[in-house]
Tab-separated table of C-alpha atoms in Angstrom:
chain	number	residue	atom	x	y	z
A	1	MET	CA	51.208	-16.931	-44.901
A	2	ALA	CA	52.247	-16.677	-41.201
A	3	ASP	CA	52.270	-13.469	-38.938
A	4	PRO	CA	56.108	-11.821	-38.733
A	5	PHE	CA	54.808	-11.748	-35.004
A	6	PRO	CA	55.741	-14.169	-32.523
A	7	GLY	CA	52.198	-16.419	-32.102
A	8	ILE	CA	50.093	-17.836	-29.264
A	9	GLU	CA	51.408	-20.449	-27.853
A	10	ILE	CA	48.272	-22.758	-25.949
A	11	ALA	CA	49.866	-25.769	-23.939
A	12	ASP	CA	47.190	-28.663	-23.093
A	13	ALA	CA	44.984	-25.343	-21.242
A	14	ARG	CA	41.958	-26.176	-19.293
A	15	VAL	CA	39.443	-23.958	-18.008
A	16	ARG	CA	36.912	-24.440	-14.951
A	17	LEU	CA	34.061	-21.847	-14.885
A	18	GLY	CA	31.990	-23.220	-11.210
A	19	TYR	CA	31.990	-26.533	-11.649
A	20	ARG	CA	32.070	-26.881	-14.997
A	21	THR	CA	35.155	-27.938	-17.146
A	22	VAL	CA	34.370	-25.073	-20.756
A	23	LEU	CA	37.774	-25.908	-21.697
A	24	ASP	CA	40.295	-29.346	-21.439
A	25	GLY	CA	43.290	-30.114	-23.177
A	26	LEU	CA	43.412	-27.653	-25.580
A	27	THR	CA	46.770	-27.259	-26.744
A	28	LEU	CA	47.442	-24.632	-29.838
A	29	SER	CA	50.023	-22.866	-32.511
A	30	LEU	CA	48.624	-19.986	-33.243
A	31	THR	CA	50.965	-17.971	-35.843
A	32	GLN	CA	48.668	-17.333	-39.267
A	33	ARG	CA	47.228	-14.055	-40.009
A	34	ARG	CA	43.657	-15.301	-40.488
A	35	ILE	CA	42.494	-17.739	-38.580
A	36	GLY	CA	38.775	-19.122	-37.990
A	37	ILE	CA	37.404	-21.275	-34.718
A	38	LEU	CA	34.159	-22.530	-35.712
A	39	GLY	CA	31.590	-24.024	-32.954
A	40	ARG	CA	28.233	-23.940	-31.771
A	41	ASN	CA	27.466	-22.413	-29.464
A	42	GLY	CA	28.279	-23.850	-25.261
A	43	SER	CA	31.476	-24.845	-27.540
A	44	GLY	CA	33.686	-22.631	-25.497
A	45	LYS	CA	34.606	-20.452	-28.206
A	46	THR	CA	33.998	-17.760	-26.223
A	47	THR	CA	36.455	-19.163	-23.591
A	48	LEU	CA	38.749	-19.925	-25.251
A	49	LEU	CA	39.201	-15.387	-26.613
A	50	ARG	CA	39.136	-14.436	-23.419
A	51	LEU	CA	41.756	-17.180	-22.197
A	52	ILE	CA	44.064	-15.830	-25.136
A	53	ALA	CA	42.948	-12.163	-24.609
A	54	GLY	CA	44.539	-12.461	-21.141
A	55	LEU	CA	41.141	-11.887	-19.442
A	56	ILE	CA	40.660	-15.316	-17.628
A	57	PRO	CA	43.599	-17.628	-16.178
A	58	ALA	CA	43.800	-21.222	-18.242
A	59	ALA	CA	42.727	-23.850	-14.324
A	60	ALA	CA	45.878	-25.166	-15.432
A	61	GLY	CA	48.592	-25.229	-19.040
A	62	THR	CA	50.191	-22.416	-19.954
A	63	VAL	CA	48.864	-20.141	-22.650
A	64	ARG	CA	51.194	-17.117	-24.217
A	65	VAL	CA	51.467	-14.040	-26.635
A	66	GLU	CA	54.440	-13.028	-27.651
A	67	GLY	CA	56.087	-14.770	-25.071
A	68	PHE	CA	53.941	-13.607	-22.319
A	69	ASP	CA	51.669	-14.411	-19.982
A	70	PRO	CA	48.612	-12.236	-21.186
A	71	TYR	CA	47.144	-13.216	-17.882
A	72	THR	CA	49.540	-11.757	-15.431
A	73	ASP	CA	51.268	-9.543	-17.768
A	74	ARG	CA	47.957	-6.853	-18.311
A	75	ARG	CA	50.479	-3.948	-20.116
A	76	ALA	CA	51.851	-5.666	-22.628
A	77	ALA	CA	48.431	-7.223	-23.177
A	78	LEU	CA	47.300	-3.848	-23.939
A	79	SER	CA	49.835	-3.218	-26.080
A	80	ALA	CA	49.733	-7.183	-27.874
A	81	ILE	CA	46.023	-8.076	-28.074
A	82	GLY	CA	42.534	-5.895	-28.923
A	83	ILE	CA	39.241	-8.013	-28.108
A	84	LEU	CA	35.831	-6.077	-30.063
A	85	PHE	CA	33.577	-8.143	-28.254
A	86	GLN	CA	29.693	-9.677	-29.364
A	87	ASN	CA	27.653	-7.515	-28.229
A	88	PRO	CA	29.721	-3.326	-28.829
A	89	ASP	CA	27.358	-2.728	-25.192
A	90	HIS	CA	29.658	-5.349	-22.931
A	91	GLN	CA	32.790	-3.251	-24.407
A	92	ILE	CA	31.227	0.838	-24.343
A	93	LEU	CA	32.554	2.594	-20.819
A	94	PHE	CA	32.385	6.380	-21.618
A	95	PRO	CA	28.967	9.006	-23.023
A	96	THR	CA	30.639	10.635	-25.891
A	97	VAL	CA	32.399	8.960	-28.579
A	98	GLU	CA	35.527	10.986	-27.905
A	99	GLU	CA	36.078	9.888	-24.192
A	100	GLU	CA	35.825	6.137	-25.432
A	101	LEU	CA	38.342	6.782	-28.155
A	102	ALA	CA	40.485	8.411	-25.858
A	103	PHE	CA	40.202	5.756	-22.133
A	104	GLY	CA	42.928	3.186	-24.246
A	105	LEU	CA	45.204	5.684	-24.986
A	106	ALA	CA	45.219	7.756	-21.509
A	107	GLN	CA	45.652	3.662	-20.136
A	108	LYS	CA	48.899	3.429	-22.436
A	109	GLY	CA	49.830	6.281	-20.752
A	110	LEU	CA	49.600	9.787	-23.052
A	111	SER	CA	47.881	12.437	-20.831
A	112	GLN	CA	44.044	12.885	-21.364
A	113	ALA	CA	44.520	16.020	-24.347
A	114	GLU	CA	47.150	13.957	-25.963
A	115	ALA	CA	44.631	10.565	-25.481
A	116	LEU	CA	41.652	13.642	-27.198
A	117	ALA	CA	43.975	15.001	-30.445
A	118	ARG	CA	44.979	11.071	-30.609
A	119	ALA	CA	41.219	10.930	-30.445
A	120	ASN	CA	39.625	13.413	-33.025
A	121	ALA	CA	41.912	13.047	-35.226
A	122	ALA	CA	41.170	8.987	-35.432
A	123	LEU	CA	37.707	10.298	-36.350
A	124	GLN	CA	38.587	12.785	-39.373
A	125	VAL	CA	40.893	10.327	-40.614
A	126	GLU	CA	37.404	7.591	-40.426
A	127	THR	CA	35.292	11.105	-41.943
A	128	ARG	CA	33.685	11.088	-38.839
A	129	GLY	CA	34.990	13.758	-36.874
A	130	HIS	CA	31.068	14.808	-36.411
A	131	TRP	CA	30.875	11.735	-34.216
A	132	ALA	CA	33.482	12.702	-30.890
A	133	LYS	CA	31.518	15.222	-29.220
A	134	ALA	CA	27.915	12.845	-29.693
A	135	PRO	CA	27.110	10.305	-27.085
A	136	VAL	CA	27.371	6.655	-27.739
A	137	THR	CA	23.619	6.236	-27.045
A	138	SER	CA	22.591	8.264	-29.703
A	139	LEU	CA	24.743	5.261	-32.493
A	140	SER	CA	23.553	3.023	-34.271
A	141	GLN	CA	24.412	-0.685	-33.215
A	142	GLY	CA	26.869	-1.491	-35.779
A	143	GLN	CA	28.298	2.446	-35.335
A	144	ARG	CA	28.462	1.343	-31.492
A	145	HIS	CA	30.588	-2.353	-33.327
A	146	TYR	CA	32.602	-0.055	-35.767
A	147	LEU	CA	33.169	2.469	-32.679
A	148	CYS	CA	34.763	-0.398	-30.414
A	149	LEU	CA	36.779	-1.120	-33.293
A	150	MET	CA	38.441	2.051	-33.351
A	151	SER	CA	39.026	2.121	-30.128
A	152	ILE	CA	40.946	-0.830	-30.447
A	153	LEU	CA	42.618	0.196	-33.355
A	154	LEU	CA	43.858	3.318	-32.015
A	155	MET	CA	45.448	0.647	-29.363
A	156	ALA	CA	47.838	-0.474	-32.658
A	157	PRO	CA	47.833	-4.255	-30.989
A	158	ARG	CA	49.359	-6.460	-33.490
A	159	THR	CA	46.353	-9.853	-32.708
A	160	ILE	CA	42.809	-8.842	-32.305
A	161	LEU	CA	40.365	-11.101	-31.016
A	162	LEU	CA	36.458	-10.998	-33.230
A	163	ASP	CA	34.031	-12.611	-31.404
A	164	GLU	CA	31.151	-12.905	-33.577
A	165	PRO	CA	31.608	-9.607	-34.964
A	166	LEU	CA	29.476	-9.563	-37.951
A	167	ALA	CA	26.243	-11.550	-35.769
A	168	GLY	CA	23.449	-9.107	-35.395
A	169	LEU	CA	24.340	-6.921	-37.871
A	170	ASP	CA	22.444	-6.078	-41.440
A	171	LEU	CA	23.671	-6.559	-44.273
A	172	PRO	CA	25.461	-3.119	-45.911
A	173	THR	CA	27.048	-3.300	-41.942
A	174	GLN	CA	28.897	-6.593	-42.361
A	175	THR	CA	29.785	-6.214	-46.118
A	176	ARG	CA	31.920	-2.375	-44.706
A	177	LEU	CA	32.558	-4.377	-41.163
A	178	ALA	CA	34.297	-6.989	-43.035
A	179	ARG	CA	35.958	-4.738	-45.886
A	180	ARG	CA	37.274	-3.469	-42.932
A	181	PHE	CA	38.435	-6.675	-40.995
A	182	ALA	CA	40.663	-7.967	-44.453
A	183	SER	CA	42.307	-4.552	-44.918
A	184	LEU	CA	43.635	-4.755	-42.056
A	185	PRO	CA	47.432	-6.053	-41.650
A	186	GLN	CA	46.866	-7.455	-37.851
A	187	ARG	CA	46.584	-11.266	-37.486
A	188	LEU	CA	42.511	-11.287	-36.785
A	189	VAL	CA	41.363	-14.768	-34.350
A	190	THR	CA	37.983	-14.842	-35.450
A	191	ILE	CA	34.930	-16.893	-33.362
A	192	THR	CA	31.627	-17.653	-34.488
A	193	HIS	CA	29.109	-20.685	-35.776
A	194	ASP	CA	28.451	-18.995	-39.178
A	195	PRO	CA	30.882	-20.844	-41.001
A	196	ALA	CA	30.687	-18.043	-44.575
A	197	THR	CA	32.521	-15.885	-41.881
A	198	VAL	CA	35.579	-18.463	-41.936
A	199	GLN	CA	35.738	-18.985	-45.927
A	200	ASP	CA	38.646	-17.318	-46.714
A	201	CYS	CA	40.852	-17.435	-43.840
A	202	ASP	CA	43.998	-20.029	-43.583
A	203	ARG	CA	42.868	-21.568	-41.140
A	204	VAL	CA	40.313	-22.918	-39.629
A	205	ILE	CA	39.367	-25.013	-36.310
A	206	TRP	CA	36.247	-26.343	-35.365
A	207	LEU	CA	35.703	-26.720	-31.492
A	208	GLU	CA	33.488	-29.367	-30.277
A	209	ASN	CA	32.838	-29.554	-26.940
A	210	GLY	CA	35.713	-27.646	-25.843
A	211	ARG	CA	38.630	-29.665	-27.387
A	212	ILE	CA	39.499	-29.425	-31.040
A	213	ALA	CA	37.374	-31.185	-33.600
A	214	ALA	CA	39.013	-30.284	-36.801
A	215	ASP	CA	41.704	-28.116	-37.726
A	216	GLY	CA	42.861	-27.722	-41.084
A	217	LEU	CA	42.342	-25.276	-45.183
A	218	PRO	CA	38.283	-23.953	-44.636
A	219	GLY	CA	37.925	-26.363	-47.086
A	220	GLU	CA	38.892	-29.504	-45.217
A	221	VAL	CA	37.054	-28.520	-42.093
A	222	ILE	CA	34.036	-26.582	-43.186
A	223	PRO	CA	32.254	-29.030	-45.648
A	224	ASP	CA	32.606	-31.489	-42.200
A	225	PHE	CA	31.429	-29.300	-39.754
A	226	THR	CA	27.876	-28.048	-41.859
A	227	ALA	CA	27.218	-31.761	-42.417
A	228	GLU	CA	28.297	-32.684	-38.649
A	229	MET	CA	25.634	-29.317	-37.733
A	230	THR	CA	22.906	-30.566	-39.861
A	231	ARG	CA	22.432	-34.102	-38.757
A	232	ILE	CA	22.272	-32.895	-35.638
A	233	GLY	CA	19.495	-30.226	-36.425
A	234	ALA	CA	17.772	-33.521	-37.842
A	235	GLU	CA	17.303	-34.495	-34.937
A	236	ASP	CA	14.869	-32.977	-31.943
A	237	ALA	CA	17.889	-33.395	-29.646
A	238	ASP	CA	16.682	-30.048	-27.901
A	239	ALA	CA	13.033	-31.287	-27.047
A	240	ASP	CA	14.134	-32.815	-23.040
A	241	LEU	CA	13.999	-30.849	-20.582
A	242	ALA	CA	17.197	-29.853	-18.658
A	243	GLY	CA	18.673	-32.123	-15.496
């Protein structure tokens, strides 16, 4: 089922990092509610997410989220897009939980008092009111991940980008987060190297060397991806020293 919000349109995009072309000639129209982007390490998945979020520009081509360029229109991006990084410590900026939650709201124009009040109300709804004054460093990895998700949800974006959202977490935490993701009304774009993470998506895109290797339903794309990863894994391909 298509999402009621305008989609993400990428046309002939190229991204270079240093001297390396990471994405090349990428064209995608993303309108489904649950989209998985599957690929092995180094395939360009995280670069694609950062491109959609407006954190990096395209060297060529265009990126439009709900009709605007997320790199040049950062104010519009705040309302339209949230991104949950794989490592919460790359995302957290403030020493206490309530300060971290209030930051994004203050960016949207709320006073600090209003932002803190809304942050504390959200913690109460989540039955985590006792977290408010806690140092972020006192939280577990899974709890910090959840804190970052709460920060994003307070901003009420219409699309959330998830970067390996279940990697490195224990099974109970994975289960809790997966359940929460499934309940969200937002469009979710999930990147991962794990086919199980995207098996319930409406659409799966397999990215390989910065290009689209396959694009379709999970039942069409995942078996081909798994077979190719199995084939590559059977080779001793990493034995040679880098040039």
